[in-house]
JSON list of C-alpha atoms in Angstrom, two decimals:
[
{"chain": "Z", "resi": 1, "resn": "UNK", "atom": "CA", "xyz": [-140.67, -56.61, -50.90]},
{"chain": "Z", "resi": 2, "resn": "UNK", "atom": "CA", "xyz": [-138.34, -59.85, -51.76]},
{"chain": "Z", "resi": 3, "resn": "UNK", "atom": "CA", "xyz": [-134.60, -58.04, -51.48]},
{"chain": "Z", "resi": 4, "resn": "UNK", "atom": "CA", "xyz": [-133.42, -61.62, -52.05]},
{"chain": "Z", "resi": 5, "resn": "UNK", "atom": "CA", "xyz": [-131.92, -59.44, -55.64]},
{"chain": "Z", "resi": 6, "resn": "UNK", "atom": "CA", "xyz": [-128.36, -58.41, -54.06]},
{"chain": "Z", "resi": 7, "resn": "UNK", "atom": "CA", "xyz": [-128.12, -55.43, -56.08]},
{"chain": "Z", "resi": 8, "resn": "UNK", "atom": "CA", "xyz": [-131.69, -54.01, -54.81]},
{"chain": "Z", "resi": 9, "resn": "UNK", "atom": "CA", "xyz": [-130.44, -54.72, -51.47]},
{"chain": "Z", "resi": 10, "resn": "UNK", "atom": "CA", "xyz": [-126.96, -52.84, -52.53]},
{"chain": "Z", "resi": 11, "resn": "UNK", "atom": "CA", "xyz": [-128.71, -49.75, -53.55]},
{"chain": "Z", "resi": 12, "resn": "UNK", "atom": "CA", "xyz": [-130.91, -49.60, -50.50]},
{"chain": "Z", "resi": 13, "resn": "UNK", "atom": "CA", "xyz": [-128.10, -49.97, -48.91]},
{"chain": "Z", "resi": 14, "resn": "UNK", "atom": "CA", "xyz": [-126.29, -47.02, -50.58]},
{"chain": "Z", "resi": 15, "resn": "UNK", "atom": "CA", "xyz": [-129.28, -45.04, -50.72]},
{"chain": "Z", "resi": 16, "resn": "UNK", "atom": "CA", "xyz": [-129.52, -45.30, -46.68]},
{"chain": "Z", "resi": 17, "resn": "UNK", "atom": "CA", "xyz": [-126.54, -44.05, -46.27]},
{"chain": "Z", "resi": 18, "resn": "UNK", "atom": "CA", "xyz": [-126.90, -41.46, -48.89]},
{"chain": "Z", "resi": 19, "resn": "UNK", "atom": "CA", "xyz": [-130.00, -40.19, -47.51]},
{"chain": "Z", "resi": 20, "resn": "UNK", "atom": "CA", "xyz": [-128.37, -40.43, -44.17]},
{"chain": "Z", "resi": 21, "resn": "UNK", "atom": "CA", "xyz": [-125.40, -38.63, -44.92]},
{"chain": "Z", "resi": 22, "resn": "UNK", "atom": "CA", "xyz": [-127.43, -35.85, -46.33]},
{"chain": "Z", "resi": 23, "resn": "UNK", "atom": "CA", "xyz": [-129.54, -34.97, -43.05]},
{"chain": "Z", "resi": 24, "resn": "UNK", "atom": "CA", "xyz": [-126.29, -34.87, -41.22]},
{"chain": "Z", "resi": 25, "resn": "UNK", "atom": "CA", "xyz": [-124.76, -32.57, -43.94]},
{"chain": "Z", "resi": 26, "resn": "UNK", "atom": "CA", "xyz": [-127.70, -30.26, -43.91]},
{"chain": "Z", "resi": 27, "resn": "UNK", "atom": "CA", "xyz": [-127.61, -30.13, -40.12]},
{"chain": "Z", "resi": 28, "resn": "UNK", "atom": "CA", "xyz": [-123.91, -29.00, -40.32]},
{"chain": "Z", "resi": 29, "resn": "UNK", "atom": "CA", "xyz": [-124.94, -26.39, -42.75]},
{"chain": "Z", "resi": 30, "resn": "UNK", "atom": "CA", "xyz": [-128.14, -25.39, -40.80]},
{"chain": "Z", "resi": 31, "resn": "UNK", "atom": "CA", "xyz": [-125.90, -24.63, -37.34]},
{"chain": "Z", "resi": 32, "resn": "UNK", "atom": "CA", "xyz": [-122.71, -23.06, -39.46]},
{"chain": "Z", "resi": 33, "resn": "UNK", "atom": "CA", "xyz": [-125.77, -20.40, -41.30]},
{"chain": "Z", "resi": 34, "resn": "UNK", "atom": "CA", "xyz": [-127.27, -20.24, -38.54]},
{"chain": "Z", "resi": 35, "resn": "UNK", "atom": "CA", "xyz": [-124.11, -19.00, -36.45]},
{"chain": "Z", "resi": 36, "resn": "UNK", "atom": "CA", "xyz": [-123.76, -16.31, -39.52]},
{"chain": "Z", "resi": 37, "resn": "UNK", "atom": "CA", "xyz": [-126.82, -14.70, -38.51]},
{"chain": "Z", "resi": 38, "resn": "UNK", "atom": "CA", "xyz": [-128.87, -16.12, -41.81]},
{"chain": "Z", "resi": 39, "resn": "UNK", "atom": "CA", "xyz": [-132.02, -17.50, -39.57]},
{"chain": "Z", "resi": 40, "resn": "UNK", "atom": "CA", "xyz": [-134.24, -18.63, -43.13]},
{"chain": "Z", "resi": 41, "resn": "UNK", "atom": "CA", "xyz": [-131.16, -20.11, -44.37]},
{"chain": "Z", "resi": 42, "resn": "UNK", "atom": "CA", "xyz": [-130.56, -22.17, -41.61]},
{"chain": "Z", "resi": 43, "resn": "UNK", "atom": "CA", "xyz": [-134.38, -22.99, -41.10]},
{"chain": "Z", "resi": 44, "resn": "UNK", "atom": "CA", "xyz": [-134.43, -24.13, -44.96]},
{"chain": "Z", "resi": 45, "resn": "UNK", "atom": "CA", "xyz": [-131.14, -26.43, -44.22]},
{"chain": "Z", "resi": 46, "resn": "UNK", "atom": "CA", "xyz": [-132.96, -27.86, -40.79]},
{"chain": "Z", "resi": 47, "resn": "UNK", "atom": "CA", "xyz": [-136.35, -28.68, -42.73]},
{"chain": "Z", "resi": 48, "resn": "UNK", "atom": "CA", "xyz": [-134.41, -30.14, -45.70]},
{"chain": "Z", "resi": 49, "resn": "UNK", "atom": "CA", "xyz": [-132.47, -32.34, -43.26]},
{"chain": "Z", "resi": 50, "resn": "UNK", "atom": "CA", "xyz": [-135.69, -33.87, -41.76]},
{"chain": "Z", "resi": 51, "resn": "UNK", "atom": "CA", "xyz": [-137.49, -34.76, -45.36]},
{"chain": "Z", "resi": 52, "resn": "UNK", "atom": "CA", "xyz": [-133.68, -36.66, -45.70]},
{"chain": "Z", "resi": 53, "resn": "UNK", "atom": "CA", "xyz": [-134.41, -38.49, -42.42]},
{"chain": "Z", "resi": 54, "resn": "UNK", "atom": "CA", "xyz": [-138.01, -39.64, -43.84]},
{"chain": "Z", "resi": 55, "resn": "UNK", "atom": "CA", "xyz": [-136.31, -40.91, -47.08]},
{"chain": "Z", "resi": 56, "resn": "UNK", "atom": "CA", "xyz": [-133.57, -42.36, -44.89]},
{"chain": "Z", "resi": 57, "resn": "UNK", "atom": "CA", "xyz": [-136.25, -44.38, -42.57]},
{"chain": "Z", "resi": 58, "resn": "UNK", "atom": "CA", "xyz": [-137.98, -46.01, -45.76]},
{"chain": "Z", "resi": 59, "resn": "UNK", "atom": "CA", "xyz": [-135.17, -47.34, -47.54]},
{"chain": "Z", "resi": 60, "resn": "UNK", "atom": "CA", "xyz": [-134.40, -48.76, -43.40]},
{"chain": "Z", "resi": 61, "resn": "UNK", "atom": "CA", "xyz": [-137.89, -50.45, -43.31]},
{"chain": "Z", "resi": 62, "resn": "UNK", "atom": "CA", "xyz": [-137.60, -52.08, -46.58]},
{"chain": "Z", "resi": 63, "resn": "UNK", "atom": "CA", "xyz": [-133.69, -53.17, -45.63]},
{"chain": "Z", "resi": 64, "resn": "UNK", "atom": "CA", "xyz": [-134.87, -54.34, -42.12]},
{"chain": "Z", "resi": 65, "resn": "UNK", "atom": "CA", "xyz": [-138.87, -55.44, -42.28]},
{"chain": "Z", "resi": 66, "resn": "UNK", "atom": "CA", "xyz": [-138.63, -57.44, -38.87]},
{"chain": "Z", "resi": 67, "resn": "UNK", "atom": "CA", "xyz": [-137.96, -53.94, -37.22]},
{"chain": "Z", "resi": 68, "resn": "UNK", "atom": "CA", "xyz": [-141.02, -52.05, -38.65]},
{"chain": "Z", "resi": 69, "resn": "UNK", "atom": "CA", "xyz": [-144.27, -51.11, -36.29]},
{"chain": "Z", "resi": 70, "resn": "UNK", "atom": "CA", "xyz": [-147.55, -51.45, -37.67]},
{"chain": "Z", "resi": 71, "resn": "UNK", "atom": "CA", "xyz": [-149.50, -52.05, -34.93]},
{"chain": "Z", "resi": 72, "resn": "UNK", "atom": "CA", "xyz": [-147.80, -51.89, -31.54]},
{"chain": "Z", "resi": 73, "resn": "UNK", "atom": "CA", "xyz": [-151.04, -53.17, -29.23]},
{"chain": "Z", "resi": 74, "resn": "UNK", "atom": "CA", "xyz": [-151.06, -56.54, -31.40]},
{"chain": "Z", "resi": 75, "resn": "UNK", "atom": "CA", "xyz": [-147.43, -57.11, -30.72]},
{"chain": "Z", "resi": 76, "resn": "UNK", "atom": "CA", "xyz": [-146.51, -59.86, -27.46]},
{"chain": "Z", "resi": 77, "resn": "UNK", "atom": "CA", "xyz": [-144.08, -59.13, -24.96]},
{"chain": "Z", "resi": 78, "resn": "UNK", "atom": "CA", "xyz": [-141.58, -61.55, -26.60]},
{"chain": "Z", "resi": 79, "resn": "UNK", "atom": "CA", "xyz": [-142.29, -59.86, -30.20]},
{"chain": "Z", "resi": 80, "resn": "UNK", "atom": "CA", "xyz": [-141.60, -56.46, -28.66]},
{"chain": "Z", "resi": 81, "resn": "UNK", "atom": "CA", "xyz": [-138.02, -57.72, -27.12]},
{"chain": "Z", "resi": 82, "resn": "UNK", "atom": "CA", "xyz": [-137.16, -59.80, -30.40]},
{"chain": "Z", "resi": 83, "resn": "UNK", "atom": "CA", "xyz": [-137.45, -56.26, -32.12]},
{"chain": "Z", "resi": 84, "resn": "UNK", "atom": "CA", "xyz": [-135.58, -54.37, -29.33]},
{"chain": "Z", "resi": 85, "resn": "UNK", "atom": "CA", "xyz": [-132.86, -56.98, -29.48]},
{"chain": "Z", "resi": 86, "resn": "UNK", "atom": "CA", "xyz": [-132.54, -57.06, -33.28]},
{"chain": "Z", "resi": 87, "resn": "UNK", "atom": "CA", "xyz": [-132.16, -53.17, -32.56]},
{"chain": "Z", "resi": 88, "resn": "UNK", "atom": "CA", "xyz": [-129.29, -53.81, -30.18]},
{"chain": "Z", "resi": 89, "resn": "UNK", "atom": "CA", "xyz": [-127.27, -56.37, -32.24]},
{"chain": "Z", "resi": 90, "resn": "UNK", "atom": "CA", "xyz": [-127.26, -54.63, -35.51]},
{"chain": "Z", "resi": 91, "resn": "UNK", "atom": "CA", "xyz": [-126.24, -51.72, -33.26]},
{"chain": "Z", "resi": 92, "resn": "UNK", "atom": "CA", "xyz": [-123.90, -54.01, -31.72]},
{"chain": "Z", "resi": 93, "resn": "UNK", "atom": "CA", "xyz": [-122.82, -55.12, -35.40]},
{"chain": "Z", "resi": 94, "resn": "UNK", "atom": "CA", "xyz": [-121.79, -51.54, -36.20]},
{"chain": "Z", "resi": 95, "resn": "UNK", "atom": "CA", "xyz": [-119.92, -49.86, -33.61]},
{"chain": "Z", "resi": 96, "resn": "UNK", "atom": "CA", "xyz": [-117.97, -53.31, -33.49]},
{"chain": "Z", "resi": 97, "resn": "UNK", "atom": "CA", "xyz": [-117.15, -52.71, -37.45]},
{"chain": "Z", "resi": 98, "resn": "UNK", "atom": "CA", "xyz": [-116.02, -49.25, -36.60]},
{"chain": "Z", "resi": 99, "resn": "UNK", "atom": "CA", "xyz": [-113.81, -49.77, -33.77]},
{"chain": "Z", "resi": 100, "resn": "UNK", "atom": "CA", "xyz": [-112.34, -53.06, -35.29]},
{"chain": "Z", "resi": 101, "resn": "UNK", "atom": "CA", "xyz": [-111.75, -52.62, -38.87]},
{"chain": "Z", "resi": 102, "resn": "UNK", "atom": "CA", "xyz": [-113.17, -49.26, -40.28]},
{"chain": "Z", "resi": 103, "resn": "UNK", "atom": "CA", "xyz": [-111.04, -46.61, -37.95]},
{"chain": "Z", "resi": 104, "resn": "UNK", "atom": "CA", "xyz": [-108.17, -48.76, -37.41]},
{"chain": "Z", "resi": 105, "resn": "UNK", "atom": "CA", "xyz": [-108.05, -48.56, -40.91]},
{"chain": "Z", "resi": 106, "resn": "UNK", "atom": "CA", "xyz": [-108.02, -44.94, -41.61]},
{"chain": "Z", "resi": 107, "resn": "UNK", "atom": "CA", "xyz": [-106.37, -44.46, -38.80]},
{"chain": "Z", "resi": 108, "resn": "UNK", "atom": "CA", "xyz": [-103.19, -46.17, -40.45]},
{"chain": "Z", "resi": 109, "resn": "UNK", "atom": "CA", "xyz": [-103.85, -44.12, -44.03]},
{"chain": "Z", "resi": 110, "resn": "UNK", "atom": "CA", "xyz": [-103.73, -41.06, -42.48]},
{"chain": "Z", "resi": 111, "resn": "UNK", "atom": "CA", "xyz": [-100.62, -41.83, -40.71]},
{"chain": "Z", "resi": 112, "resn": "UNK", "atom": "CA", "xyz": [-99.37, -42.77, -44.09]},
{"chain": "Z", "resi": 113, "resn": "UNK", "atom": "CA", "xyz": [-100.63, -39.58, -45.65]},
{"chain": "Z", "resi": 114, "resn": "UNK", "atom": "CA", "xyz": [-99.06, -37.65, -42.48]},
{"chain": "Z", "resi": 115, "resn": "UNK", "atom": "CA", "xyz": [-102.57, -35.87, -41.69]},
{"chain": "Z", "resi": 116, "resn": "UNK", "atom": "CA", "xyz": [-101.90, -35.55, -38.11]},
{"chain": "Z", "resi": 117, "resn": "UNK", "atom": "CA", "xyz": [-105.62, -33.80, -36.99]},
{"chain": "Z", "resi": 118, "resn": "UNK", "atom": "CA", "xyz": [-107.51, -36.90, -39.25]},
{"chain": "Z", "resi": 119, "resn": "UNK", "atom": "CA", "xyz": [-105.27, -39.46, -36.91]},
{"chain": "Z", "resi": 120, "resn": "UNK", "atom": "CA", "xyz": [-106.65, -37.96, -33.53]},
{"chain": "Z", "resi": 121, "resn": "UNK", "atom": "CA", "xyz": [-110.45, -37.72, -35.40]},
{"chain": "Z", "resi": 122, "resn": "UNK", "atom": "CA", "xyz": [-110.12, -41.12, -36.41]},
{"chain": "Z", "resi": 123, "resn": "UNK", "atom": "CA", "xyz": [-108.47, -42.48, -33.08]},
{"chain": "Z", "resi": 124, "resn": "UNK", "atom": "CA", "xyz": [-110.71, -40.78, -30.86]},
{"chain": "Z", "resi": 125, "resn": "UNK", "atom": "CA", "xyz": [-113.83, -42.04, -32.99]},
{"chain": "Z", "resi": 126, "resn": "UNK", "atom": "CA", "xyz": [-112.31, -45.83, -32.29]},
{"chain": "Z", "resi": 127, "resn": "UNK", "atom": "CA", "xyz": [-112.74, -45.52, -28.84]},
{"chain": "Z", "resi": 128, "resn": "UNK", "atom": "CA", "xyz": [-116.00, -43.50, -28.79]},
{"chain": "Z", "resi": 129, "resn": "UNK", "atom": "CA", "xyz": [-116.95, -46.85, -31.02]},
{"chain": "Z", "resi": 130, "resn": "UNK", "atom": "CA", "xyz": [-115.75, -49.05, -28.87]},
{"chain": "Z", "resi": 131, "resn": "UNK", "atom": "CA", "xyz": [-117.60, -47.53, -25.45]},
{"chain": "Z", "resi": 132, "resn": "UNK", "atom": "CA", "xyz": [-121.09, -47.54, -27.83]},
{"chain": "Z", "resi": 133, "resn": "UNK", "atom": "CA", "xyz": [-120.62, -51.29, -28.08]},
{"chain": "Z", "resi": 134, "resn": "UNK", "atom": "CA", "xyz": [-119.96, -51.63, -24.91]},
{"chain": "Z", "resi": 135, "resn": "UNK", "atom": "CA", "xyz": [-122.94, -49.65, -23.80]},
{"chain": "Z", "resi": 136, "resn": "UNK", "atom": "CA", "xyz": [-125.17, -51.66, -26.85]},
{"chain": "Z", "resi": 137, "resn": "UNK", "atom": "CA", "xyz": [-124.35, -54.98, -24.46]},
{"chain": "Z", "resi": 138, "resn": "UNK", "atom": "CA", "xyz": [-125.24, -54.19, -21.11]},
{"chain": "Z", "resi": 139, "resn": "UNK", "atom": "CA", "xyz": [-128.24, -52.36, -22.28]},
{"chain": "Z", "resi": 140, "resn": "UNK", "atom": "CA", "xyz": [-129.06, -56.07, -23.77]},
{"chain": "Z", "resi": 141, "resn": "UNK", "atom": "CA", "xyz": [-128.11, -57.58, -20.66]},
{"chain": "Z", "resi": 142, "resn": "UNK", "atom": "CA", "xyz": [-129.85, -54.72, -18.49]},
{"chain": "Z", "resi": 143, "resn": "UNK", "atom": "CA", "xyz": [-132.81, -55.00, -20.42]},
{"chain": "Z", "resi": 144, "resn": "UNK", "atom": "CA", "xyz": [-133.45, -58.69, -20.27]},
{"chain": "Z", "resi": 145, "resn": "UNK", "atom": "CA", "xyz": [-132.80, -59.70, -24.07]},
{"chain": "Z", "resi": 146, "resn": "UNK", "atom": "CA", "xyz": [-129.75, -61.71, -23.84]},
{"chain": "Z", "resi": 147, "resn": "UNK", "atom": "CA", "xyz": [-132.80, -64.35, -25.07]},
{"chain": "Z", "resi": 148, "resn": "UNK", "atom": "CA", "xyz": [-129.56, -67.19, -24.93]},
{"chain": "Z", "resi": 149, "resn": "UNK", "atom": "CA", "xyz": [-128.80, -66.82, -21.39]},
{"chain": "Z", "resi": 150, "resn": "UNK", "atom": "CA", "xyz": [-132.57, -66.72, -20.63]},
{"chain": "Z", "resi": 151, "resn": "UNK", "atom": "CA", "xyz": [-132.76, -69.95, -22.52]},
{"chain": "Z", "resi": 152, "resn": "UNK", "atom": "CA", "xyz": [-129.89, -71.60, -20.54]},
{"chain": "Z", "resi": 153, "resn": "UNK", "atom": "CA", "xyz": [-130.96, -70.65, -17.31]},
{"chain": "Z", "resi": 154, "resn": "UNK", "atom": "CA", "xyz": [-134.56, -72.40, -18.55]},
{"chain": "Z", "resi": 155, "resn": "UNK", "atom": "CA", "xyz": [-132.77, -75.73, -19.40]},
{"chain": "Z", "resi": 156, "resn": "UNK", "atom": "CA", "xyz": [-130.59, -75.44, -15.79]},
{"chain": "Z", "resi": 157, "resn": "UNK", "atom": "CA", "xyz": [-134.15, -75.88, -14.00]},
{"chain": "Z", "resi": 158, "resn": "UNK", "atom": "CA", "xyz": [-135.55, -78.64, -16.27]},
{"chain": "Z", "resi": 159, "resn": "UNK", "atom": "CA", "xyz": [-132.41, -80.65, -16.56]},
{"chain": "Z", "resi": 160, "resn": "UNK", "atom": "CA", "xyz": [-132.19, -79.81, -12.62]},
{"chain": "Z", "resi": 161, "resn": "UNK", "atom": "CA", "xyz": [-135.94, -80.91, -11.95]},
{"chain": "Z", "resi": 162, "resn": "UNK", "atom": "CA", "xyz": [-134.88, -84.42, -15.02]},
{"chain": "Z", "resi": 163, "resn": "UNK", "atom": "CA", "xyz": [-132.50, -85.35, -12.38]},
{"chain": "Z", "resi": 164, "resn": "UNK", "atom": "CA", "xyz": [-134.77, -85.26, -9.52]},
{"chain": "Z", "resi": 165, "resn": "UNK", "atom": "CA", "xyz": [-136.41, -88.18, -11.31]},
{"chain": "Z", "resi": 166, "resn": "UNK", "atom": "CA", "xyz": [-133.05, -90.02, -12.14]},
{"chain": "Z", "resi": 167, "resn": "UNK", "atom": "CA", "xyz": [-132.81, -88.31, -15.43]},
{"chain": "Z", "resi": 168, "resn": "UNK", "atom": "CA", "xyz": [-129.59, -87.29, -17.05]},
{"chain": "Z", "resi": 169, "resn": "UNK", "atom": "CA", "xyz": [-129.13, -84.49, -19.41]},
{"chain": "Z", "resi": 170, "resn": "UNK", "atom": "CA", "xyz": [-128.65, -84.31, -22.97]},
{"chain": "Z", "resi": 171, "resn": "UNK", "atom": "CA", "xyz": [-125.66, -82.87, -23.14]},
{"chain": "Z", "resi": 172, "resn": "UNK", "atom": "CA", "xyz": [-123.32, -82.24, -25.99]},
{"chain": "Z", "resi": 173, "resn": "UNK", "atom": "CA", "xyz": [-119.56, -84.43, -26.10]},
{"chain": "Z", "resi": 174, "resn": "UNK", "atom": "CA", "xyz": [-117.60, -83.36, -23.28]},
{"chain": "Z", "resi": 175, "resn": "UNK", "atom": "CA", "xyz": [-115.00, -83.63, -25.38]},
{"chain": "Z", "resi": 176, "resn": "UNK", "atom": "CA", "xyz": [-115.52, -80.39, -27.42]},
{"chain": "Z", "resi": 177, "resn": "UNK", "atom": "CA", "xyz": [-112.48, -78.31, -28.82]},
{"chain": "Z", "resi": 178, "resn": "UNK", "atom": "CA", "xyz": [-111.48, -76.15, -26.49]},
{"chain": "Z", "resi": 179, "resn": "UNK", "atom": "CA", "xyz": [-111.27, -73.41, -29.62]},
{"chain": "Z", "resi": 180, "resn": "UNK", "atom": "CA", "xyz": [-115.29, -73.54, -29.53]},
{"chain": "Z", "resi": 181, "resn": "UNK", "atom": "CA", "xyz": [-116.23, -73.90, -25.93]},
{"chain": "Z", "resi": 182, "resn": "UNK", "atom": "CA", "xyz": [-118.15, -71.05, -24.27]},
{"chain": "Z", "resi": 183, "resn": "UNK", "atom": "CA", "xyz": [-117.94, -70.13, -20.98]},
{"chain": "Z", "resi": 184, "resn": "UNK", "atom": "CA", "xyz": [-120.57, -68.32, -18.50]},
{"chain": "Z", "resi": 185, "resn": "UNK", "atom": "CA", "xyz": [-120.62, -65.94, -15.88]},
{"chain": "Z", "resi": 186, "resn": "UNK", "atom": "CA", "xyz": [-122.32, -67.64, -12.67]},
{"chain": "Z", "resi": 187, "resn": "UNK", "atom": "CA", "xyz": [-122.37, -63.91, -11.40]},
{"chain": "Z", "resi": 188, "resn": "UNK", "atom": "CA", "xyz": [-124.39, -61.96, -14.51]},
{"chain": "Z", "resi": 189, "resn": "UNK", "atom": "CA", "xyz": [-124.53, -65.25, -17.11]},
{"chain": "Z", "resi": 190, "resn": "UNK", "atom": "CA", "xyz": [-122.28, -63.14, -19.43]},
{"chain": "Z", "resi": 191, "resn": "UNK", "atom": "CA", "xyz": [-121.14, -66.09, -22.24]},
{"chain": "Z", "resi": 192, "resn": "UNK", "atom": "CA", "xyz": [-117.63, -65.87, -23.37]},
{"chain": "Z", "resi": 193, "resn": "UNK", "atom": "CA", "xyz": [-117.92, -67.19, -27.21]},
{"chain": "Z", "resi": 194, "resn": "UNK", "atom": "CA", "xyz": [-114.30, -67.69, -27.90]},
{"chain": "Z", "resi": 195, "resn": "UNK", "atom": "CA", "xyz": [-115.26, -67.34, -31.51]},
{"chain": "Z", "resi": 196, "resn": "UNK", "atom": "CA", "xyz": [-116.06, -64.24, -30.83]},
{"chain": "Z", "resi": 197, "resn": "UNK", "atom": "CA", "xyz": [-113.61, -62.77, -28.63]},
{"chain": "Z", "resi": 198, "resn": "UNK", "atom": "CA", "xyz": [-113.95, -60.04, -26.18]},
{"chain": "Z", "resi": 199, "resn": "UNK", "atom": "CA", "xyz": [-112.82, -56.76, -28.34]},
{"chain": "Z", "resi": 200, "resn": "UNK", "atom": "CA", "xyz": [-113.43, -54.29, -26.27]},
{"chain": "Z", "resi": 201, "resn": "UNK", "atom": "CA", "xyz": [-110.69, -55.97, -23.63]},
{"chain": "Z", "resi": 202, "resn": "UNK", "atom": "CA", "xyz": [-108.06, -56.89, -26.07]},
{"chain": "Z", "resi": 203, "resn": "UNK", "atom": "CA", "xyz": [-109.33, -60.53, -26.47]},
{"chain": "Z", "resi": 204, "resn": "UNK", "atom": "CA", "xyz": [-108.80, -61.27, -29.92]},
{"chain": "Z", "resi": 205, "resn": "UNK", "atom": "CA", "xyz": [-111.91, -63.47, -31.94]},
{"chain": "Z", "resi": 206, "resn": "UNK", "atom": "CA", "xyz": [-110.90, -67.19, -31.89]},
{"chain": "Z", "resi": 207, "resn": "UNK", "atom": "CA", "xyz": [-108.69, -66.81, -28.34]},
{"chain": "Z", "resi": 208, "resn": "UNK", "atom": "CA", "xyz": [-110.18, -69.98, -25.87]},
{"chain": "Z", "resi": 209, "resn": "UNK", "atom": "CA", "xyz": [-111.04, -69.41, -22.63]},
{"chain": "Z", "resi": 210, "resn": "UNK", "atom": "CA", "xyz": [-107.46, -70.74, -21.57]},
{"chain": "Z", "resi": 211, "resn": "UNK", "atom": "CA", "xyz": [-105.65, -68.70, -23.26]},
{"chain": "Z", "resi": 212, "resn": "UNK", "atom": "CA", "xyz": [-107.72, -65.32, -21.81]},
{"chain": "Z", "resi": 213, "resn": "UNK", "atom": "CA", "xyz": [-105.22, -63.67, -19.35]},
{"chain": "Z", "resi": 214, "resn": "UNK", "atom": "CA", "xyz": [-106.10, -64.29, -15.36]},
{"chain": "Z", "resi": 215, "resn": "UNK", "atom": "CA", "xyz": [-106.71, -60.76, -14.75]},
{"chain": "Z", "resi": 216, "resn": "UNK", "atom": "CA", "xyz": [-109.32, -60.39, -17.44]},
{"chain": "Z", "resi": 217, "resn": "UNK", "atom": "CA", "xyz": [-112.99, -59.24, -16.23]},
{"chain": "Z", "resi": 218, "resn": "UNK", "atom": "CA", "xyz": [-116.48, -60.17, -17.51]},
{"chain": "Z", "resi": 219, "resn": "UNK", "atom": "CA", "xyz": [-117.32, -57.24, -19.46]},
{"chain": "Z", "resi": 220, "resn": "UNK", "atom": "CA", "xyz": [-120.82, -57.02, -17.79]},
{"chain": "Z", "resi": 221, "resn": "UNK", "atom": "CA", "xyz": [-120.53, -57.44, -14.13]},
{"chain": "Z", "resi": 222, "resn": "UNK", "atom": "CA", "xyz": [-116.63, -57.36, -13.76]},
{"chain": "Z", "resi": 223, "resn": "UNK", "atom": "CA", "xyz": [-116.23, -60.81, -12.17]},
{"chain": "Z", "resi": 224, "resn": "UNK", "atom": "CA", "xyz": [-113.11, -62.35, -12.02]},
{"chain": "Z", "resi": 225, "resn": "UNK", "atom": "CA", "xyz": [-112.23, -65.15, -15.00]},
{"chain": "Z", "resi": 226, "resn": "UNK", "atom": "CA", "xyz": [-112.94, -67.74, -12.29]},
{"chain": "Z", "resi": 227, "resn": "UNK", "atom": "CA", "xyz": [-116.51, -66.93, -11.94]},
{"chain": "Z", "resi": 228, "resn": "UNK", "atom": "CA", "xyz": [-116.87, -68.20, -15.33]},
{"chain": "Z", "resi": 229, "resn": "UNK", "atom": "CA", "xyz": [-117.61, -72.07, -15.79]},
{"chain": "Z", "resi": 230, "resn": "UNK", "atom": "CA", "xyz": [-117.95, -74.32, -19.30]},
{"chain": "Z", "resi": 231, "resn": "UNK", "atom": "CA", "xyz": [-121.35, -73.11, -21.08]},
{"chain": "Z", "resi": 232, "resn": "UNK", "atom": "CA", "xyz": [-123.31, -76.49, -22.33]},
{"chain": "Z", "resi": 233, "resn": "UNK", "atom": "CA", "xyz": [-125.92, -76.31, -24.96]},
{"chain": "Z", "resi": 234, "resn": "UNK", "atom": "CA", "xyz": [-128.88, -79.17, -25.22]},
{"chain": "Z", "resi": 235, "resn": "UNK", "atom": "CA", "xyz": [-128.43, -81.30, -28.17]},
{"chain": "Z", "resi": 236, "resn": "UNK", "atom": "CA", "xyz": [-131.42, -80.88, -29.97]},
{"chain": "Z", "resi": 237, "resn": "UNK", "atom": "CA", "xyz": [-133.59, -83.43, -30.48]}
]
């Protein structure tokens, strides 16, 4: 299906999330009838919430068609972890949205509207956010699909076995804005993208490598900020 029509992708979009919304719902009102002693109630609430779950999953596959399984047995090793790592990042994507901008966010209304309990909720959900994320990366690091960092270690050896032969590497300027230079981990190969930030440590996107405080950690491995040396990427060619 071409969703390259932004208003089909909109109302997939909004029918996701309606669909989702509803099997959560039900579930609610499955446990709350349940806990009043009405067992068919609750068992009609439960079944209604799974049919939602179905609808919810194929709007998903038409919004996301590089995540859907047809045939697993025809799929490569590097097709399986392109899909697991697409899984991760828009994962990734969303807990970072939540912790960033969505609960911050409703956090400060409901100060404004003085609702106390809705401050914790939404405070407590920020953090909750923030540890998902968190989680989300190492798994992508545990798991072997940080494919960049496989990619750089890949170059290391070739540029490594190019000098053997008197070879130097295509590099890009040295003289790169320190705004835009990454750094990596020589302990885990975490990068620091200081486009990016580090969040989830109080590192703000667009803050350079120089300006990260000495006491800051790699988020993956918890090396020290001088484990970290100037990432290069390969011109292409």
């Amino acid at each position: 299906m071409d969703l390259s029509n932004s208003n089909t992708a909109k109302n997939l979009a909004d029918a996701f999330a309606g669909e989702a919304m509803a099997n959560r719902k039900y579930l609610f009102f499955a446990e709350v009838t349940r806990q009043l002693g009405m067992t068919e109630l609750s068992k009609l609430f439960r079944e209604t919430a799974n049919q939602e779950t179905e609808h919810a999953f194929a709007h998903f596959r038409l919004m996301h068609p590089e995540l859907v399984v047809d045939d697993v047995a025809a799929l490569s090793e590097e097709q399986k972890k392109a899909i697991a790592a697409r899984c991760l990042e828009l994962g990734i994507e969303g807990e970072t949205y939540e912790y960033t901008t969505m609960y911050p966010g409703f956090t400060e209304q409901a100060r404004a509207d003085r609702d106390n309990k809705a401050v914790v909720e939404f405070e407590a959900q920020q953090v909750e956010s923030r540890e998902h994320a968190q989680m989300f990366r190492k798994a992508a690091h545990n798991f072997g699909l940080l494919t960049h960092i496989e990619n750089h270690h890949a170059r290391q050896y070739s540029e490594a076995l190019q000098a053997l032969d008197g070879v130097a590497p295509a590099l890009k300027a040295a003289g790169k804005e320190p705004a835009t230079q990454k750094w990596i981990c020589r302990q885990c190969s975490m990068i620091y993208d200081p486009v990016e930030g580090d969040p989830d440590s109080g590192i703000a996107p667009g803050t350079p490598f120089a300006a990260i405080p000495e006491d800051w950690l790699c988020p993956i491995c918890g090396a020290t900020k001088k484990t970290f040396v100037p990432y290069e990427e390969a011109v292409a060619a």
